[in-house]
Short mmCIF file of C-alpha atoms and ligand atoms in Angstrom, two decimals:
data_model
loop_
_atom_site.label_atom_id
_atom_site.label_comp_id
_atom_site.label_asym_id
_atom_site.label_seq_id
_atom_site.Cartn_x
_atom_site.Cartn_y
_atom_site.Cartn_z
CA UNK A 1 0.54 8.31 41.15
CA UNK A 2 4.04 8.87 39.39
CA UNK A 3 4.30 7.86 35.45
CA UNK A 4 8.24 6.32 35.32
CA UNK A 5 10.78 6.18 33.24
CA UNK A 6 14.16 3.86 33.75
CA UNK A 7 17.20 6.25 32.77
CA UNK A 8 20.45 4.58 32.24
CA UNK A 9 23.38 6.40 33.98
CA UNK A 10 22.92 8.03 37.63
CA UNK A 11 25.15 11.12 37.53
CA UNK A 12 24.27 15.05 37.31
CA UNK A 13 22.28 15.09 34.19
CA UNK A 14 19.87 12.52 35.60
CA UNK A 15 19.80 14.25 38.70
CA UNK A 16 18.53 17.13 36.93
CA UNK A 17 16.19 15.11 34.59
CA UNK A 18 14.51 13.77 37.78
CA UNK A 19 14.03 17.20 39.51
CA UNK A 20 12.27 18.08 36.00
CA UNK A 21 10.19 15.78 35.89
CA UNK A 22 8.49 16.03 39.34
CA UNK A 23 6.01 18.55 38.22
CA UNK A 24 4.88 16.68 35.45
CA UNK A 25 3.72 13.98 37.38
CA UNK A 26 6.87 12.34 35.93
CA UNK A 27 9.50 10.26 38.10
CA UNK A 28 12.56 8.81 37.54
CA UNK A 29 14.53 5.34 38.09
CA UNK A 30 17.52 5.41 38.00
CA UNK A 31 20.06 2.50 36.97
CA UNK A 32 23.66 2.96 37.51
CA UNK A 33 26.27 0.40 38.62
CA UNK A 34 27.69 3.09 41.31
CA UNK A 35 24.95 2.84 44.62
CA UNK A 36 26.84 6.58 45.66
CA UNK A 37 24.89 7.75 42.32
CA UNK A 38 24.23 11.13 43.19
CA UNK A 39 20.99 10.49 41.59
CA UNK A 40 19.52 8.55 43.73
CA UNK A 41 19.63 11.10 46.49
CA UNK A 42 16.63 12.11 44.76
CA UNK A 43 14.98 8.98 43.03
CA UNK A 44 15.17 5.61 43.17
CA UNK A 45 18.24 3.63 42.19
CA UNK A 46 18.42 0.19 41.39
CA UNK A 47 22.92 -0.05 41.64
CA UNK A 48 23.70 -3.16 39.49
CA UNK A 49 25.90 -3.98 37.03
CA UNK A 50 24.99 -3.03 33.44
CA UNK A 51 24.74 -6.24 32.57
CA UNK A 52 22.55 -7.95 35.34
CA UNK A 53 20.15 -8.68 33.13
CA UNK A 54 17.84 -9.87 35.88
CA UNK A 55 18.06 -6.09 37.22
CA UNK A 56 17.67 -4.72 34.20
CA UNK A 57 14.12 -6.83 34.25
CA UNK A 58 13.52 -5.57 37.53
CA UNK A 59 13.71 -1.84 35.63
CA UNK A 60 11.46 -2.51 32.35
CA UNK A 61 9.38 -4.03 34.56
CA UNK A 62 8.88 -0.75 36.25
CA UNK A 63 8.97 1.75 33.36
CA UNK A 64 6.98 3.18 30.41
CA UNK A 65 10.05 3.59 28.30
CA UNK A 66 13.55 3.46 28.77
CA UNK A 67 16.66 6.20 28.30
CA UNK A 68 20.09 7.45 29.10
CA UNK A 69 22.02 10.58 30.77
CA UNK A 70 25.61 8.79 29.90
CA UNK A 71 26.57 7.16 26.52
CA UNK A 72 28.91 4.73 27.60
CA UNK A 73 25.80 2.48 28.77
CA UNK A 74 26.30 -1.03 27.50
CA UNK A 75 24.24 -1.16 23.46
CA UNK A 76 23.97 -4.50 24.10
CA UNK A 77 22.12 -4.00 27.36
CA UNK A 78 19.87 -1.11 25.32
CA UNK A 79 19.25 -3.66 23.26
CA UNK A 80 17.72 -6.03 25.53
CA UNK A 81 15.96 -3.77 27.56
CA UNK A 82 14.77 -1.79 23.57
CA UNK A 83 13.34 -6.08 23.68
CA UNK A 84 10.77 -5.06 26.31
CA UNK A 85 10.01 -1.38 26.65
CA UNK A 86 10.54 2.25 24.59
CA UNK A 87 14.31 2.95 24.15
CA UNK A 88 14.89 6.15 23.51
CA UNK A 89 16.45 7.09 21.79
CA UNK A 90 17.49 4.08 20.20
CA UNK A 91 20.44 2.16 21.03
CA UNK A 92 21.45 1.68 17.35
CA UNK A 93 21.13 6.31 18.01
CA UNK A 94 23.73 5.57 20.84
CA UNK A 95 25.93 2.83 19.09
CA UNK A 96 26.50 5.58 16.59
CA UNK A 97 28.42 7.59 19.00
CA UNK A 98 29.79 5.78 21.35
CA UNK A 99 32.61 5.06 18.88
CA UNK A 100 34.35 8.58 17.59
CA UNK A 101 35.38 6.60 14.23
CA UNK A 102 31.84 5.05 13.74
CA UNK A 103 30.16 8.60 14.84
CA UNK A 104 32.22 11.06 12.68
CA UNK A 105 31.15 8.44 9.57
CA UNK A 106 27.87 8.76 11.11
CA UNK A 107 28.16 12.32 10.46
CA UNK A 108 29.30 12.20 7.53
CA UNK A 109 26.80 10.10 5.88
CA UNK A 110 24.69 12.15 7.00
CA UNK A 111 25.67 15.76 5.37
CA UNK A 112 26.94 16.67 8.48
CA UNK A 113 30.86 18.61 7.87
CA UNK A 114 33.66 17.28 10.55
CA UNK A 115 37.23 17.55 10.76
CA UNK A 116 39.37 15.04 8.48
CA UNK A 117 39.93 12.06 10.27
CA UNK A 118 41.29 8.46 9.91
CA UNK A 119 41.05 5.40 11.60
CA UNK A 120 44.66 4.37 13.02
CA UNK A 121 45.48 1.19 11.49
CA UNK A 122 48.71 0.05 14.39
CA UNK A 123 50.48 -2.06 11.61
CA UNK A 124 50.46 1.27 9.62
CA UNK A 125 49.86 4.70 11.73
CA UNK A 126 51.59 6.97 9.20
CA UNK A 127 48.70 6.43 7.12
CA UNK A 128 46.19 8.25 9.12
CA UNK A 129 48.28 10.66 9.59
CA UNK A 130 48.80 11.25 5.57
CA UNK A 131 45.40 11.42 5.14
CA UNK A 132 44.89 14.37 8.41
CA UNK A 133 48.29 15.90 8.04
CA UNK A 134 50.20 17.89 10.53
CA UNK A 135 49.18 19.52 13.64
CA UNK A 136 47.07 16.73 13.82
CA UNK A 137 45.15 15.48 17.21
CA UNK A 138 45.31 11.46 18.21
CA UNK A 139 41.87 10.45 20.46
CA UNK A 140 40.92 6.81 21.91
CA UNK A 141 37.39 5.99 19.84
CA UNK A 142 36.42 4.75 23.12
CA UNK A 143 35.50 5.89 25.84
CA UNK A 144 37.52 9.84 25.79
CA UNK A 145 35.72 12.80 27.31
CA UNK A 146 36.03 16.03 28.62
CA UNK A 147 39.93 16.44 26.61
CA UNK A 148 41.01 12.62 28.26
CA UNK A 149 42.36 10.10 25.66
CA UNK A 150 44.05 12.50 23.62
CA UNK A 151 46.91 14.38 22.11
CA UNK A 152 47.66 17.04 20.06
CA UNK A 153 51.05 15.97 18.06
CA UNK A 154 52.22 18.79 15.97
CA UNK A 155 55.56 16.40 14.31
CA UNK A 156 55.92 12.90 12.92
CA UNK A 157 57.87 11.92 15.49
CA UNK A 158 55.47 13.53 18.51
CA UNK A 159 52.73 11.11 16.28
CA UNK A 160 54.66 7.74 16.78
CA UNK A 161 55.11 8.62 20.16
CA UNK A 162 50.92 9.77 20.84
CA UNK A 163 50.03 6.68 19.27
CA UNK A 164 52.75 4.11 21.08
CA UNK A 165 51.54 5.67 24.17
CA UNK A 166 47.79 4.79 24.26
CA UNK A 167 48.71 1.26 23.60
CA UNK A 168 45.96 -1.45 22.68
CA UNK A 169 43.11 1.42 22.76
CA UNK A 170 41.87 1.99 19.24
CA UNK A 171 42.69 5.55 17.82
CA UNK A 172 41.27 8.39 14.99
CA UNK A 173 43.49 10.50 14.41
CA UNK A 174 41.79 14.26 13.16
CA UNK A 175 42.97 17.04 11.09
CA UNK A 176 43.40 20.07 14.09
CA UNK A 177 40.82 22.59 13.64
CA UNK A 178 42.30 26.17 14.01
CA UNK A 179 39.08 27.02 15.25
CA UNK A 180 37.42 30.90 16.39
CA UNK A 181 35.31 29.00 19.12
CA UNK A 182 33.17 26.41 20.21
CA UNK A 183 29.97 26.69 20.15
CA UNK A 184 27.18 23.62 20.28
CA UNK A 185 23.22 23.14 19.53
CA UNK A 186 21.15 21.23 21.54
CA UNK A 187 18.09 20.13 19.16
CA UNK A 188 15.22 17.96 20.17
CA UNK A 189 13.35 15.94 18.50
CA UNK A 190 9.31 14.73 19.84
CA UNK A 191 7.93 11.43 19.49
CA UNK A 192 5.79 13.25 16.24
CA UNK A 193 8.49 14.11 14.93
CA UNK A 194 7.88 17.96 15.51
CA UNK A 195 11.12 19.76 16.30
CA UNK A 196 12.68 22.46 18.70
CA UNK A 197 16.18 24.30 18.42
CA UNK A 198 17.91 26.05 21.07
CA UNK A 199 19.68 29.41 20.34
CA UNK A 200 23.74 28.03 19.31
CA UNK A 201 26.31 28.55 22.54
CA UNK A 202 29.54 29.00 23.06
CA UNK A 203 31.66 26.63 24.91
CA UNK A 204 34.92 27.47 26.86
CA UNK A 205 37.52 25.07 27.42
CA UNK A 206 39.73 24.53 30.59
CA UNK A 207 41.93 20.87 30.50
CA UNK A 208 39.74 19.32 27.98
CA UNK A 209 36.18 19.93 30.37
CA UNK A 210 33.28 22.29 29.42
CA UNK A 211 34.25 25.58 32.21
CA UNK A 212 31.35 28.36 30.93
CA UNK A 213 29.45 28.44 28.80
CA UNK A 214 27.15 31.90 27.26
CA UNK A 215 24.27 31.97 25.84
CA UNK A 216 22.68 32.52 23.78
CA UNK A 217 26.36 32.72 22.24
CA UNK A 218 27.07 36.38 20.80
CA UNK A 219 26.90 37.43 17.24
CA UNK A 220 25.62 34.67 16.01
CA UNK A 221 24.05 35.21 12.40
CA UNK A 222 20.91 34.35 11.72
CA UNK A 223 22.78 31.47 8.54
CA UNK A 224 25.11 30.12 11.20
CA UNK A 225 22.14 29.51 14.14
CA UNK A 226 20.15 27.97 10.53
CA UNK A 227 23.51 25.81 10.02
CA UNK A 228 23.32 24.30 12.39
CA UNK A 229 19.61 23.12 13.38
CA UNK A 230 19.84 22.07 9.62
CA UNK A 231 22.37 19.49 9.78
CA UNK A 232 20.79 18.26 13.55
CA UNK A 233 17.71 17.95 12.12
CA UNK A 234 19.36 15.92 8.69
CA UNK A 235 21.17 13.48 11.36
CA UNK A 236 18.50 13.20 13.78
CA UNK A 237 15.59 12.57 10.86
CA UNK A 238 17.64 9.38 9.67
CA UNK A 239 18.40 8.32 13.01
CA UNK A 240 14.93 8.16 13.76
CA UNK A 241 15.93 10.35 16.82
CA UNK A 242 13.52 10.79 19.37
CA UNK A 243 15.02 13.12 22.70
CA UNK A 244 17.52 15.29 23.05
CA UNK A 245 20.82 15.27 21.14
CA UNK A 246 23.67 17.51 21.49
CA UNK A 247 25.97 18.33 18.91
CA UNK A 248 29.68 20.35 19.71
CA UNK A 249 31.03 21.97 16.70
CA UNK A 250 33.81 24.36 15.65
CA UNK A 251 33.28 27.96 13.91
CA UNK A 252 35.96 28.02 11.54
CA UNK A 253 35.44 30.73 8.88
CA UNK A 254 31.63 31.62 9.08
CA UNK A 255 31.00 27.28 8.70
CA UNK A 256 30.92 24.32 11.20
CA UNK A 257 32.11 21.64 11.14
CA UNK A 258 31.04 19.12 14.16
CA UNK A 259 32.90 17.51 16.57
CA UNK A 260 30.62 15.31 19.00
CA UNK A 261 27.34 14.20 19.64
CA UNK A 262 26.26 13.73 22.47
CA UNK A 263 22.73 11.27 22.52
CA UNK A 264 21.77 13.04 25.59
CA UNK A 265 21.53 16.41 27.78
CA UNK A 266 24.83 18.19 27.57
CA UNK A 267 26.01 20.29 29.95
CA UNK A 268 25.87 23.38 28.04
CA UNK A 269 22.72 22.73 27.94
CA UNK A 270 22.29 23.73 31.87
CA UNK A 271 21.33 27.27 31.39
CA UNK A 272 17.90 26.59 29.98
CA UNK A 273 17.16 25.88 34.19
CA UNK A 274 16.59 29.47 34.52
CA UNK A 275 17.31 30.55 31.27
CA UNK A 276 14.71 28.93 28.74
CA UNK A 277 11.31 28.87 28.44
CA UNK A 278 11.06 25.33 28.72
CA UNK A 279 14.46 23.05 30.04
CA UNK A 280 16.67 21.06 28.19
CA UNK A 281 15.51 18.06 30.80
CA UNK A 282 12.24 19.05 31.12
CA UNK A 283 12.02 18.82 26.89
CA UNK A 284 13.63 16.16 26.42
CA UNK A 285 11.25 13.89 29.02
CA UNK A 286 8.30 15.14 26.82
CA UNK A 287 9.82 13.96 23.97
CA UNK A 288 10.45 10.32 25.47
CA UNK A 289 6.74 10.74 26.49
CA UNK A 290 5.16 11.31 23.65
CA UNK A 291 4.24 15.36 25.39
CA UNK A 292 3.86 18.36 23.31
CA UNK A 293 7.66 19.96 23.11
CA UNK A 294 7.92 23.26 24.78
CA UNK A 295 9.11 26.74 23.99
CA UNK A 296 12.90 26.41 23.97
CA UNK A 297 13.05 30.38 23.64
CA UNK A 298 15.41 32.08 26.10
CA UNK A 299 14.66 34.22 28.88
CA UNK A 300 17.88 36.36 28.58
CA UNK A 301 21.56 36.64 28.48
CA UNK A 302 23.19 34.09 30.49
CA UNK A 303 27.11 32.44 31.19
CA UNK A 304 26.80 28.99 33.16
CA UNK A 305 30.11 27.79 34.91
CA UNK A 306 30.76 24.53 36.15
CA UNK A 307 32.39 24.25 39.84
CA UNK A 308 35.44 21.97 38.95
CA UNK A 309 37.60 20.02 41.94
CA UNK A 310 36.10 22.24 45.17
CA UNK A 311 33.00 23.14 46.75
CA UNK A 312 32.60 27.19 46.50
CA UNK A 313 31.10 29.43 49.55
CA UNK A 314 27.28 29.32 48.71
CA UNK A 315 26.85 32.41 50.67
CA UNK A 316 29.67 33.97 48.15
CA UNK A 317 27.86 32.50 45.24
CA UNK A 318 24.39 33.75 46.04
CA UNK A 319 26.06 37.05 47.36
CA UNK A 320 25.05 38.28 43.84
CA UNK A 321 21.25 38.62 42.95
CA UNK A 322 21.07 36.90 39.40
CA UNK A 323 23.48 33.89 40.81
CA UNK A 324 21.52 30.59 40.46
CA UNK A 325 23.50 27.90 43.14
CA UNK A 326 23.28 23.93 41.25
CA UNK A 327 25.24 21.69 43.48
CA UNK A 328 25.07 18.22 42.44
CA UNK A 329 25.67 16.43 45.84
CA UNK A 330 28.97 15.28 45.23
CA UNK A 331 32.00 14.51 47.23
CA UNK A 332 35.06 16.80 46.30
CA UNK A 333 37.51 15.43 44.03
CA UNK A 334 40.06 16.63 41.15
CA UNK A 335 37.98 18.62 38.58
CA UNK A 336 35.62 16.65 39.27
CA UNK A 337 31.60 18.31 38.22
CA UNK A 338 30.72 18.87 41.28
CA UNK A 339 27.60 21.59 40.42
CA UNK A 340 27.07 24.96 38.56
CA UNK A 341 26.08 28.41 38.55
CA UNK A 342 24.00 29.88 36.03
CA UNK A 343 23.64 34.35 35.67
CA UNK A 344 20.45 35.71 33.80
CA UNK A 345 20.96 39.06 32.64
CA UNK A 346 18.38 40.98 30.77
CA UNK A 347 20.33 43.03 28.44
CA UNK A 348 23.79 41.60 26.43
CA UNK A 349 25.24 44.19 27.31
CA UNK A 350 25.26 43.64 31.62
CA UNK A 351 26.17 40.24 30.59
CA UNK A 352 29.37 41.88 29.25
CA UNK A 353 29.83 43.93 31.78
CA UNK A 354 29.58 41.16 34.11
CA UNK A 355 32.17 38.71 32.27
CA UNK A 356 34.46 41.31 32.27
CA UNK A 357 34.59 42.72 35.42
CA UNK A 358 33.17 40.24 38.13
CA UNK A 359 34.63 37.10 36.00
CA UNK A 360 38.30 36.15 34.75
P1 LIG B 401 36.60 16.26 22.40
O1 LIG B 401 36.77 15.41 23.34
O2 LIG B 401 36.73 15.73 21.78
O3 LIG B 401 35.60 17.26 22.83
O4 LIG B 401 37.91 17.49 22.32
C1 LIG B 401 38.09 18.19 24.12
C2 LIG B 401 38.15 19.65 23.33
O5 LIG B 401 39.56 19.77 22.46
C3 LIG B 401 37.42 20.58 22.28
O6 LIG B 401 36.33 20.81 22.92
C4 LIG B 401 38.45 21.18 22.07
O7 LIG B 401 38.58 22.33 22.31
C5 LIG B 401 40.41 20.43 21.81
N1 LIG B 401 39.64 19.41 20.12
C6 LIG B 401 39.36 18.41 19.79
N2 LIG B 401 39.33 17.84 18.26
C7 LIG B 401 39.79 18.88 17.41
C8 LIG B 401 40.90 19.10 16.41
N3 LIG B 401 40.75 17.64 14.95
N4 LIG B 401 40.97 20.45 16.46
C9 LIG B 401 41.67 20.86 17.43
N5 LIG B 401 40.70 21.02 18.42
C10 LIG B 401 40.75 20.43 19.07
#
């Protein structure tokens, strides 16, 4: 007999959540518009449009709590479900982070530092430019991810051209941040309000897509870790948030500026499966089920690398004794996240040697 939780979205994050649930006697029931969703390979899947209230009612009837592994679920569907069964985190938290403007405003309202930003008024786009200055980053407010729907502009004419190119989309302008590196924190808040934080992770992107995470990030001062935790705590408390939340940051002169919030488990937390005492997936399940949170302490020095576009030769990957291979059962497609590899080392020096010799 399993306890059943409903999960909106059925991608690889859900798949890893389901795998984390089984040892706890928890089964995920996925809901995704695509019958091919890869979480459906490991747990039951309801394949219906998000707006189908008849199918949503089946989900609500079968689950004790509902969560998400994907943030672009229509908030109306999450609200509809929340009237019938607990939805954690709340639909309001989901809503706050679906739109980049609302996201920045929410962060700012709770004292979390963000890059200077302004909404772009299509009638008068230059006003936003006056606020943020040049160079700037133009982003679509919704449905942008993995670097999609954004452009860096260095001149006023590039700005005007980019705004025209995005056409009808609602846009936001941000000051370009000359950051030293990108880091993220995975935070989790239990149903009883207790917190747990994973150590900051250093993230490397290629063409806007997360490519590699180094966890824990090297050269993190206790002050920087505390800064990230303090802001995550303030935000989660204000939203009465339950579950895992991820905040991506720019590190700039010893300060953190928030770039993005994911109201869910995150790609930069995949290392926690082998590399932490409790994975982000298990801690998310524990949180939404009202169970005590598990230790977030790392077990070593990890490197996580995404498998993008092409499948590797598994024998070659596994010829490294510290490699753990995860394939999501997805068909290869350019830039698609097909899996990831985590290497766990006992010392920072071993990890450093691996990064400079085996990987480049
Ligand atoms: P995003 O989709 O917002 O996570 O942006 C994708 C990537 O674009 C980030 O990981 C950064 O490398 C870069 N980026 C986004 N916003 C800014 C910014 N305001 N200043 C500098 N780089 C940025």
